[in-house]
Amino acid sequence: MLPVHIKEKLDNFFLEKEFAIVEANGKITLREKSKTGKAELVCTFDEESIVFLRPEQKVLPYLDTQKPGATSCADVFVFKKQKANDTFDLHMFEFKKTVNTTHYSKVKHQFTMGIYNARAIAGFLGMDLGKIYLYIGYRNDEMISNKNSSLISLRANNNLQSMANMKEWKTRECTLEIDKEKKIFVFEKIVLDEEGYGTIKVTTLER
């Protein structure tokens, strides 16, 4: 069960439509719409979880909307309770119709800002955070298309950032700068079908 102080704060202070509590082995459908299409992902959680929907529309109000990237955020936050204690792991989802080196850089920034915003929510709830896991749902993978020619072109143009992005995409370990410290996070690639649908069981990502 959720700790009493967390449940009370959710009930007393949060808009009901902005979050959902999912029981252990329960399911929820995450939905995202954009100009390029839609995504629907059916998620099953092995432990009790709190899902915050559309956090990109509810970032900290103190952030300056005129500053580039200040209000960027991931699409969904999931705080999943650890089985043995009251610590919660953060599982963060971002959806893109197509992923390429440019989109991947944007996703990394959305994850970075998402972590900051998720920590603010966790702090308000009095929640102890454990590990952080990242998920990218997509239909089209342009990171590996024409791979050989792309690498030759990137090397010729000394595009080190794009080459680093391609390497991270392959290893499924991305480096984010959090509080001026570079940290490596495991991420899961979720391949959606041509209509944008997919399923996943959220457990624990390990290497």
Coordinates of N, CA and C in Angstrom, one line a residue:
M1 N 0.8 -1.2 0.0 CA 0.0 0.0 0.0 C 0.9 1.3 0.0
L2 N 0.3 2.3 -0.5 CA 1.0 3.6 -0.5 C 1.1 4.1 0.9
P3 N 2.2 4.7 1.2 CA 2.4 5.4 2.6 C 1.2 6.4 2.8
V4 N 0.7 6.4 4.0 CA -0.5 7.2 4.3 C -0.3 8.7 3.9
H5 N 0.9 9.2 4.3 CA 1.1 10.7 4.0 C 1.1 11.0 2.5
I6 N 1.5 10.1 1.7 CA 1.5 10.3 0.2 C 0.1 10.2 -0.3
K7 N -0.7 9.2 0.2 CA -2.1 9.1 -0.3 C -2.9 10.3 0.1
E8 N -2.7 10.8 1.3 CA -3.5 11.9 1.8 C -3.2 13.2 1.0
K9 N -1.9 13.4 0.7 CA -1.6 14.6 -0.1 C -2.2 14.5 -1.6
L10 N -2.1 13.3 -2.1 CA -2.7 13.1 -3.5 C -4.2 13.4 -3.4
D11 N -4.9 12.9 -2.4 CA -6.3 13.1 -2.3 C -6.7 14.5 -2.0
N12 N -5.9 15.2 -1.2 CA -6.3 16.5 -0.7 C -5.8 17.7 -1.6
F13 N -4.8 17.4 -2.4 CA -4.2 18.6 -3.1 C -4.1 18.5 -4.6
F14 N -4.2 17.3 -5.1 CA -3.9 17.1 -6.6 C -5.2 16.9 -7.3
L15 N -5.2 17.4 -8.6 CA -6.4 17.3 -9.5 C -6.5 15.8 -9.8
E16 N -7.7 15.2 -9.7 CA -7.9 13.8 -9.9 C -7.5 13.4 -11.4
K17 N -7.8 14.2 -12.3 CA -7.6 13.9 -13.7 C -6.1 13.9 -14.1
E18 N -5.3 14.4 -13.2 CA -3.9 14.6 -13.6 C -3.0 13.4 -13.1
F19 N -3.6 12.5 -12.4 CA -2.8 11.3 -11.9 C -3.7 10.1 -11.8
A20 N -3.0 8.9 -11.7 CA -3.8 7.7 -11.5 C -2.9 6.8 -10.6
I21 N -3.6 6.1 -9.7 CA -2.9 5.1 -8.9 C -3.2 3.7 -9.4
V22 N -2.2 3.0 -9.7 CA -2.3 1.7 -10.4 C -1.9 0.6 -9.4
E23 N -2.7 -0.4 -9.1 CA -2.4 -1.4 -8.2 C -1.3 -2.3 -8.8
A24 N -0.7 -3.1 -7.9 CA 0.3 -4.1 -8.4 C -0.3 -5.0 -9.4
N25 N 0.4 -5.2 -10.5 CA 0.0 -6.0 -11.7 C -1.2 -5.4 -12.4
G26 N -1.5 -4.2 -12.1 CA -2.6 -3.5 -12.8 C -2.1 -2.8 -14.1
K27 N -3.0 -2.3 -14.9 CA -2.7 -1.8 -16.2 C -3.3 -0.4 -16.3
I28 N -2.6 0.4 -17.2 CA -3.1 1.7 -17.6 C -2.6 2.0 -19.0
T29 N -3.4 2.7 -19.7 CA -3.0 3.1 -21.1 C -2.5 4.6 -21.1
L30 N -1.3 4.7 -21.5 CA -0.7 6.0 -21.6 C -1.0 6.6 -23.1
R31 N -1.5 7.8 -23.2 CA -1.8 8.3 -24.5 C -1.1 9.7 -24.7
E32 N -0.6 9.8 -25.9 CA 0.0 11.1 -26.2 C -0.4 11.5 -27.7
K33 N -0.7 12.7 -27.8 CA -1.1 13.2 -29.2 C -0.2 14.4 -29.5
S34 N 0.2 14.5 -30.8 CA 1.0 15.6 -31.3 C 0.7 15.9 -32.7
K35 N 1.3 16.9 -33.3 CA 1.0 17.2 -34.7 C 1.4 16.1 -35.6
T36 N 2.4 15.3 -35.2 CA 2.9 14.2 -36.1 C 2.2 12.9 -35.9
G37 N 1.3 12.8 -34.9 CA 0.5 11.5 -34.7 C 0.2 11.3 -33.3
K38 N -0.1 10.1 -33.0 CA -0.5 9.7 -31.6 C 0.2 8.5 -31.2
A39 N 0.2 8.3 -29.8 CA 0.8 7.0 -29.3 C -0.1 6.6 -28.2
E40 N -0.3 5.2 -28.1 CA -1.1 4.6 -27.0 C -0.3 3.4 -26.6
L41 N 0.1 3.4 -25.3 CA 0.9 2.4 -24.7 C 0.2 1.8 -23.5
V42 N -0.1 0.5 -23.6 CA -0.7 -0.2 -22.4 C 0.5 -0.7 -21.5
C43 N 0.5 -0.2 -20.3 CA 1.5 -0.5 -19.3 C 1.0 -1.4 -18.2
T44 N 1.7 -2.4 -17.9 CA 1.5 -3.2 -16.7 C 2.6 -3.0 -15.7
F45 N 2.2 -2.8 -14.4 CA 3.2 -2.5 -13.4 C 3.2 -3.7 -12.4
D46 N 4.4 -4.1 -12.0 CA 4.5 -5.3 -11.1 C 4.3 -4.9 -9.7
E47 N 4.4 -3.5 -9.4 CA 4.2 -3.0 -8.0 C 3.3 -1.8 -8.1
E48 N 2.7 -1.4 -7.0 CA 1.8 -0.3 -6.9 C 2.5 1.0 -7.4
S49 N 1.9 1.7 -8.3 CA 2.5 2.9 -8.9 C 1.6 4.1 -9.0
I50 N 2.2 5.3 -9.0 CA 1.5 6.5 -9.2 C 1.9 7.1 -10.5
V51 N 0.9 7.3 -11.4 CA 1.2 7.8 -12.8 C 0.7 9.2 -12.9
F52 N 1.6 10.1 -13.3 CA 1.3 11.5 -13.5 C 1.2 11.7 -15.1
L53 N 0.0 12.1 -15.5 CA -0.3 12.2 -16.9 C 0.0 13.6 -17.4
R54 N 0.6 13.8 -18.6 CA 0.8 15.1 -19.2 C 1.6 16.1 -18.3
P55 N 2.7 15.6 -17.7 CA 3.4 16.6 -16.8 C 4.0 17.7 -17.7
E56 N 4.2 17.5 -19.0 CA 4.7 18.6 -19.8 C 3.8 19.8 -19.9
Q57 N 2.5 19.6 -19.5 CA 1.6 20.7 -19.4 C 1.5 21.3 -18.0
K58 N 2.2 20.7 -17.1 CA 2.1 21.1 -15.7 C 3.5 21.3 -15.0
V59 N 4.4 21.9 -15.8 CA 5.8 22.1 -15.3 C 5.7 23.2 -14.2
L60 N 6.8 23.3 -13.4 CA 6.8 24.3 -12.3 C 6.5 25.7 -12.9
P61 N 5.6 26.4 -12.3 CA 5.1 27.7 -12.8 C 6.2 28.8 -12.6
Y62 N 7.2 28.5 -11.9 CA 8.3 29.5 -11.7 C 9.2 29.6 -12.9
L63 N 9.1 28.6 -13.8 CA 10.0 28.5 -14.9 C 9.7 29.6 -15.9
D64 N 10.7 30.2 -16.6 CA 10.6 31.3 -17.5 C 10.2 30.7 -18.9
T65 N 9.0 30.9 -19.4 CA 8.6 30.3 -20.7 C 9.3 31.0 -21.8
Q66 N 10.0 32.1 -21.6 CA 10.7 32.8 -22.7 C 12.1 32.3 -22.9
K67 N 12.6 31.4 -21.9 CA 13.9 30.9 -22.0 C 13.8 29.5 -22.7
P68 N 14.6 29.3 -23.8 CA 14.6 28.1 -24.6 C 14.8 26.8 -23.7
G69 N 13.8 25.9 -23.8 CA 14.0 24.6 -23.1 C 13.6 24.6 -21.7
A70 N 13.3 25.8 -21.1 CA 13.0 25.9 -19.7 C 11.8 25.1 -19.3
T71 N 10.8 25.0 -20.2 CA 9.6 24.3 -19.8 C 9.4 23.0 -20.5
S72 N 10.5 22.5 -21.1 CA 10.5 21.1 -21.7 C 10.3 20.1 -20.6
C73 N 9.7 19.0 -21.0 CA 9.5 17.9 -20.0 C 9.1 16.6 -20.7
A74 N 9.3 15.5 -20.0 CA 8.9 14.2 -20.6 C 7.3 14.1 -20.6
D75 N 6.8 13.1 -21.3 CA 5.4 13.0 -21.4 C 4.6 12.4 -20.2
V76 N 5.3 11.4 -19.5 CA 4.6 10.7 -18.4 C 5.6 10.4 -17.3
F77 N 5.2 10.6 -16.1 CA 6.0 10.2 -14.9 C 5.3 9.0 -14.3
V78 N 6.1 8.0 -13.9 CA 5.5 6.9 -13.1 C 6.4 6.7 -11.9
F79 N 5.9 6.8 -10.7 CA 6.6 6.5 -9.5 C 6.1 5.2 -9.0
K80 N 7.0 4.2 -9.2 CA 6.7 2.8 -8.9 C 7.3 2.4 -7.5
K81 N 6.5 1.9 -6.6 CA 6.9 1.6 -5.3 C 7.8 0.3 -5.3
Q82 N 8.9 0.4 -4.6 CA 9.8 -0.8 -4.5 C 9.1 -1.8 -3.6
K83 N 9.3 -3.1 -3.9 CA 8.6 -4.2 -3.2 C 8.9 -4.2 -1.7
A84 N 10.2 -4.0 -1.4 CA 10.6 -4.2 0.0 C 10.5 -3.1 0.9
N85 N 10.2 -1.9 0.4 CA 10.2 -0.7 1.3 C 9.3 0.4 0.6
D86 N 9.4 1.6 1.2 CA 8.5 2.7 0.7 C 9.3 3.7 -0.2
T87 N 10.4 3.2 -0.8 CA 11.1 4.0 -1.8 C 10.4 3.8 -3.1
F88 N 10.4 4.8 -3.9 CA 9.8 4.8 -5.3 C 10.8 5.0 -6.3
D89 N 10.8 4.1 -7.3 CA 11.6 4.3 -8.5 C 10.9 5.2 -9.5
L90 N 11.6 6.1 -10.2 CA 11.0 6.9 -11.2 C 11.1 6.3 -12.6
H91 N 10.0 6.1 -13.3 CA 10.0 5.6 -14.7 C 9.4 6.7 -15.5
M92 N 10.2 7.2 -16.5 CA 9.8 8.3 -17.3 C 9.7 8.0 -18.7
F93 N 8.6 8.4 -19.3 CA 8.3 8.0 -20.7 C 8.2 9.3 -21.6
E94 N 8.8 9.1 -22.8 CA 8.7 10.1 -23.9 C 8.3 9.4 -25.2
F95 N 7.4 10.0 -25.9 CA 7.0 9.4 -27.2 C 7.3 10.3 -28.4
K96 N 7.8 9.7 -29.4 CA 8.1 10.3 -30.7 C 7.7 9.5 -31.8
K97 N 7.2 10.1 -32.9 CA 6.8 9.3 -34.1 C 8.1 8.7 -34.7
T98 N 9.1 9.6 -34.8 CA 10.3 9.2 -35.5 C 11.5 9.7 -34.6
V99 N 12.5 8.8 -34.5 CA 13.7 9.1 -33.7 C 14.9 9.2 -34.6
N100 N 15.5 10.4 -34.6 CA 16.8 10.5 -35.3 C 17.8 11.2 -34.4
T101 N 19.0 11.6 -34.8 CA 19.9 12.2 -33.9 C 19.5 13.5 -33.3
T102 N 18.8 14.3 -34.1 CA 18.3 15.6 -33.6 C 17.1 15.4 -32.6
H103 N 16.2 14.5 -32.9 CA 15.1 14.2 -32.0 C 15.6 13.6 -30.7
Y104 N 16.7 12.8 -30.8 CA 17.2 12.1 -29.6 C 17.8 13.2 -28.7
S105 N 18.5 14.2 -29.2 CA 19.0 15.2 -28.4 C 17.9 16.0 -27.7
K106 N 16.8 16.2 -28.4 CA 15.6 16.9 -27.7 C 15.1 16.0 -26.6
V107 N 15.0 14.7 -26.9 CA 14.5 13.7 -25.9 C 15.3 13.8 -24.6
K108 N 16.6 13.8 -24.8 CA 17.5 13.9 -23.6 C 17.3 15.1 -22.8
H109 N 17.0 16.2 -23.4 CA 16.7 17.5 -22.7 C 15.4 17.4 -22.0
Q110 N 14.4 16.7 -22.7 CA 13.1 16.5 -22.0 C 13.2 15.6 -20.8
F111 N 14.1 14.6 -20.9 CA 14.3 13.8 -19.7 C 15.0 14.5 -18.6
T112 N 16.0 15.3 -18.9 CA 16.7 16.1 -17.9 C 15.7 17.0 -17.2
M113 N 14.9 17.8 -17.9 CA 13.9 18.7 -17.3 C 12.8 17.9 -16.6
G114 N 12.5 16.7 -17.1 CA 11.5 15.9 -16.5 C 12.0 15.4 -15.1
I115 N 13.3 15.1 -15.0 CA 13.8 14.6 -13.7 C 13.7 15.7 -12.7
Y116 N 14.0 17.0 -13.1 CA 13.9 18.1 -12.2 C 12.5 18.3 -11.7
N117 N 11.5 18.2 -12.6 CA 10.1 18.4 -12.3 C 9.6 17.2 -11.4
A118 N 10.0 16.0 -11.8 CA 9.6 14.9 -11.0 C 10.1 14.9 -9.6
R119 N 11.3 15.4 -9.4 CA 11.9 15.5 -8.1 C 11.1 16.5 -7.2
A120 N 10.6 17.6 -7.9 CA 9.7 18.6 -7.2 C 8.4 17.9 -6.7
I121 N 7.8 17.1 -7.5 CA 6.6 16.4 -7.1 C 6.9 15.4 -6.0
A122 N 8.0 14.7 -6.1 CA 8.4 13.7 -5.1 C 8.7 14.4 -3.7
G123 N 9.3 15.6 -3.8 CA 9.6 16.4 -2.6 C 8.3 16.8 -1.9
F124 N 7.3 17.3 -2.7 CA 6.1 17.7 -2.2 C 5.3 16.6 -1.5
L125 N 5.4 15.4 -2.1 CA 4.7 14.2 -1.5 C 5.5 13.6 -0.4
G126 N 6.7 14.0 -0.1 CA 7.5 13.4 0.9 C 7.9 12.0 0.5
M127 N 8.2 11.9 -0.8 CA 8.6 10.5 -1.3 C 10.1 10.3 -1.4
D128 N 10.6 9.2 -1.0 CA 12.0 8.9 -1.2 C 12.2 8.3 -2.6
L129 N 13.0 8.9 -3.4 CA 13.3 8.4 -4.7 C 14.4 7.4 -4.8
G130 N 14.2 6.4 -5.5 CA 15.3 5.4 -5.8 C 16.0 5.6 -7.1
K131 N 15.9 4.6 -8.0 CA 16.5 4.6 -9.3 C 15.6 5.3 -10.3
I132 N 16.2 5.8 -11.4 CA 15.5 6.4 -12.4 C 15.7 5.6 -13.7
Y133 N 14.6 5.3 -14.4 CA 14.6 4.6 -15.6 C 13.9 5.4 -16.7
L134 N 14.4 5.3 -17.9 CA 13.8 6.1 -19.0 C 13.3 5.2 -20.1
Y135 N 12.2 5.7 -20.8 CA 11.6 4.9 -21.9 C 11.3 5.8 -23.1
I136 N 11.7 5.4 -24.3 CA 11.4 6.1 -25.5 C 10.5 5.3 -26.4
G137 N 9.2 5.7 -26.6 CA 8.3 5.0 -27.5 C 8.3 5.7 -28.9
Y138 N 8.4 4.9 -29.9 CA 8.5 5.5 -31.3 C 8.0 4.5 -32.3
R139 N 7.7 5.0 -33.5 CA 7.3 4.2 -34.6 C 8.5 3.9 -35.6
N140 N 9.2 5.0 -35.9 CA 10.2 5.0 -36.9 C 11.6 5.2 -36.3
D141 N 12.5 4.4 -36.7 CA 13.9 4.5 -36.2 C 14.8 4.9 -37.3
E142 N 15.2 6.2 -37.3 CA 16.1 6.7 -38.3 C 17.5 6.8 -37.8
M143 N 17.7 6.3 -36.6 CA 19.1 6.3 -36.0 C 19.9 5.2 -36.7
I144 N 19.3 4.2 -37.1 CA 20.0 3.1 -37.7 C 19.9 2.9 -39.2
S145 N 19.0 3.7 -39.8 CA 18.8 3.7 -41.3 C 20.0 4.3 -42.0
N146 N 20.4 3.6 -43.0 CA 21.6 4.1 -43.8 C 22.8 4.3 -42.8
K147 N 23.0 3.3 -41.9 CA 23.9 3.5 -40.8 C 25.3 3.8 -41.3
N148 N 25.8 3.0 -42.2 CA 27.2 3.1 -42.7 C 27.4 4.5 -43.3
S149 N 26.6 4.9 -44.3 CA 26.7 6.2 -44.9 C 26.6 7.3 -43.9
S150 N 25.7 7.1 -42.9 CA 25.5 8.2 -42.0 C 26.8 8.4 -41.1
L151 N 27.4 7.3 -40.7 CA 28.6 7.4 -39.9 C 29.7 8.0 -40.7
I152 N 29.9 7.7 -42.0 CA 30.9 8.3 -42.8 C 30.7 9.8 -42.9
S153 N 29.4 10.2 -43.1 CA 29.1 11.6 -43.2 C 29.3 12.3 -41.9
L154 N 29.0 11.7 -40.8 CA 29.2 12.3 -39.5 C 30.6 12.5 -39.1
R155 N 31.4 11.5 -39.5 CA 32.9 11.6 -39.2 C 33.5 12.7 -40.1
A156 N 33.1 12.7 -41.3 CA 33.6 13.7 -42.3 C 33.3 15.1 -41.8
N157 N 32.2 15.3 -41.2 CA 31.8 16.7 -40.7 C 32.1 16.9 -39.2
N158 N 32.8 15.9 -38.6 CA 33.3 15.9 -37.2 C 32.1 16.2 -36.3
N159 N 31.0 15.6 -36.6 CA 29.7 15.7 -35.8 C 29.8 14.8 -34.6
L160 N 30.5 15.2 -33.6 CA 30.8 14.3 -32.5 C 29.5 14.0 -31.7
Q161 N 28.6 15.0 -31.5 CA 27.4 14.9 -30.8 C 26.5 13.8 -31.4
S162 N 26.3 13.9 -32.7 CA 25.4 12.9 -33.4 C 26.0 11.5 -33.3
M163 N 27.3 11.4 -33.4 CA 28.0 10.1 -33.3 C 27.8 9.6 -31.9
A164 N 27.9 10.4 -30.9 CA 27.6 10.0 -29.5 C 26.2 9.6 -29.3
N165 N 25.2 10.3 -29.9 CA 23.8 9.9 -29.8 C 23.6 8.5 -30.4
M166 N 24.2 8.3 -31.6 CA 24.0 6.9 -32.2 C 24.6 5.8 -31.3
K167 N 25.7 6.1 -30.7 CA 26.3 5.1 -29.8 C 25.4 4.9 -28.6
E168 N 24.8 5.9 -28.0 CA 23.9 5.8 -26.9 C 22.7 5.0 -27.3
W169 N 22.2 5.3 -28.5 CA 21.0 4.6 -28.9 C 21.3 3.1 -29.1
K170 N 22.5 2.7 -29.5 CA 22.8 1.3 -29.6 C 23.0 0.6 -28.3
T171 N 23.6 1.3 -27.3 CA 23.9 0.7 -26.0 C 22.7 0.8 -25.0
R172 N 21.8 1.7 -25.3 CA 20.6 2.0 -24.5 C 21.1 2.5 -23.1
E173 N 22.1 3.3 -23.1 CA 22.6 4.0 -21.9 C 22.9 5.5 -22.3
C174 N 22.1 6.4 -21.8 CA 22.3 7.8 -22.2 C 22.9 8.6 -21.0
T175 N 23.7 9.6 -21.4 CA 24.3 10.4 -20.4 C 23.6 11.8 -20.3
L176 N 23.1 12.1 -19.1 CA 22.4 13.4 -18.9 C 23.2 14.2 -17.8
E177 N 23.2 15.5 -18.0 CA 23.8 16.3 -17.0 C 22.8 16.8 -16.0
I178 N 22.9 16.2 -14.8 CA 21.9 16.5 -13.7 C 22.7 17.2 -12.6
D179 N 22.3 18.5 -12.3 CA 23.0 19.3 -11.2 C 24.5 19.4 -11.5
K180 N 24.8 19.6 -12.7 CA 26.2 19.8 -13.2 C 27.0 18.5 -13.1
E181 N 26.4 17.4 -12.9 CA 27.1 16.1 -12.9 C 26.6 15.2 -14.0
K182 N 27.5 14.6 -14.7 CA 27.1 13.7 -15.8 C 26.7 12.4 -15.2
K183 N 25.5 11.9 -15.5 CA 25.1 10.6 -15.0 C 24.6 9.7 -16.1
I184 N 24.8 8.4 -16.0 CA 24.4 7.5 -17.0 C 23.0 6.8 -16.6
F185 N 22.1 6.9 -17.5 CA 20.8 6.3 -17.2 C 20.5 5.2 -18.3
V186 N 19.9 4.1 -17.8 CA 19.5 3.0 -18.7 C 18.1 3.4 -19.3
F187 N 18.0 3.2 -20.6 CA 16.7 3.5 -21.2 C 16.2 2.3 -22.0
E188 N 14.9 2.2 -22.1 CA 14.3 1.1 -22.9 C 13.6 1.7 -24.2
K189 N 13.9 1.0 -25.3 CA 13.3 1.4 -26.6 C 12.0 0.6 -26.7
I190 N 10.9 1.4 -26.9 CA 9.6 0.7 -27.1 C 9.1 1.0 -28.6
V191 N 9.1 -0.1 -29.4 CA 8.7 0.0 -30.8 C 7.2 -0.1 -30.8
L192 N 6.6 1.0 -31.3 CA 5.1 1.0 -31.5 C 4.8 0.6 -32.9
D193 N 3.6 0.1 -33.1 CA 3.2 -0.3 -34.5 C 2.9 0.9 -35.3
E194 N 2.5 0.7 -36.6 CA 2.3 1.8 -37.5 C 1.2 2.7 -37.1
E195 N 0.3 2.2 -36.2 CA -0.8 3.1 -35.8 C -0.4 3.8 -34.4
G196 N 0.8 3.5 -33.9 CA 1.2 4.1 -32.7 C 0.8 3.4 -31.4
Y197 N 0.5 2.1 -31.5 CA 0.1 1.3 -30.4 C 1.2 0.4 -29.9
G198 N 1.3 0.1 -28.6 CA 2.3 -0.8 -28.0 C 1.9 -1.3 -26.6
T199 N 2.6 -2.2 -26.1 CA 2.4 -2.7 -24.8 C 3.8 -2.9 -24.1
I200 N 3.8 -2.8 -22.8 CA 5.0 -3.1 -22.0 C 4.7 -3.4 -20.6
K201 N 5.5 -4.3 -20.0 CA 5.4 -4.6 -18.6 C 6.6 -3.9 -17.9
V202 N 6.3 -2.9 -17.0 CA 7.3 -2.1 -16.4 C 7.8 -2.8 -15.1
T203 N 9.0 -3.3 -15.2 CA 9.6 -4.0 -14.0 C 10.8 -3.2 -13.6
T204 N 12.0 -3.7 -13.7 CA 13.2 -3.0 -13.4 C 14.2 -3.3 -14.5
L205 N 14.8 -2.2 -15.1 CA 15.7 -2.3 -16.1 C 17.1 -2.5 -15.5
E206 N 17.8 -3.5 -16.0 CA 19.1 -3.8 -15.5 C 20.1 -4.0 -16.6
R207 N 21.4 -3.9 -16.3 CA 22.5 -4.1 -17.3 C 23.4 -5.2 -16.7

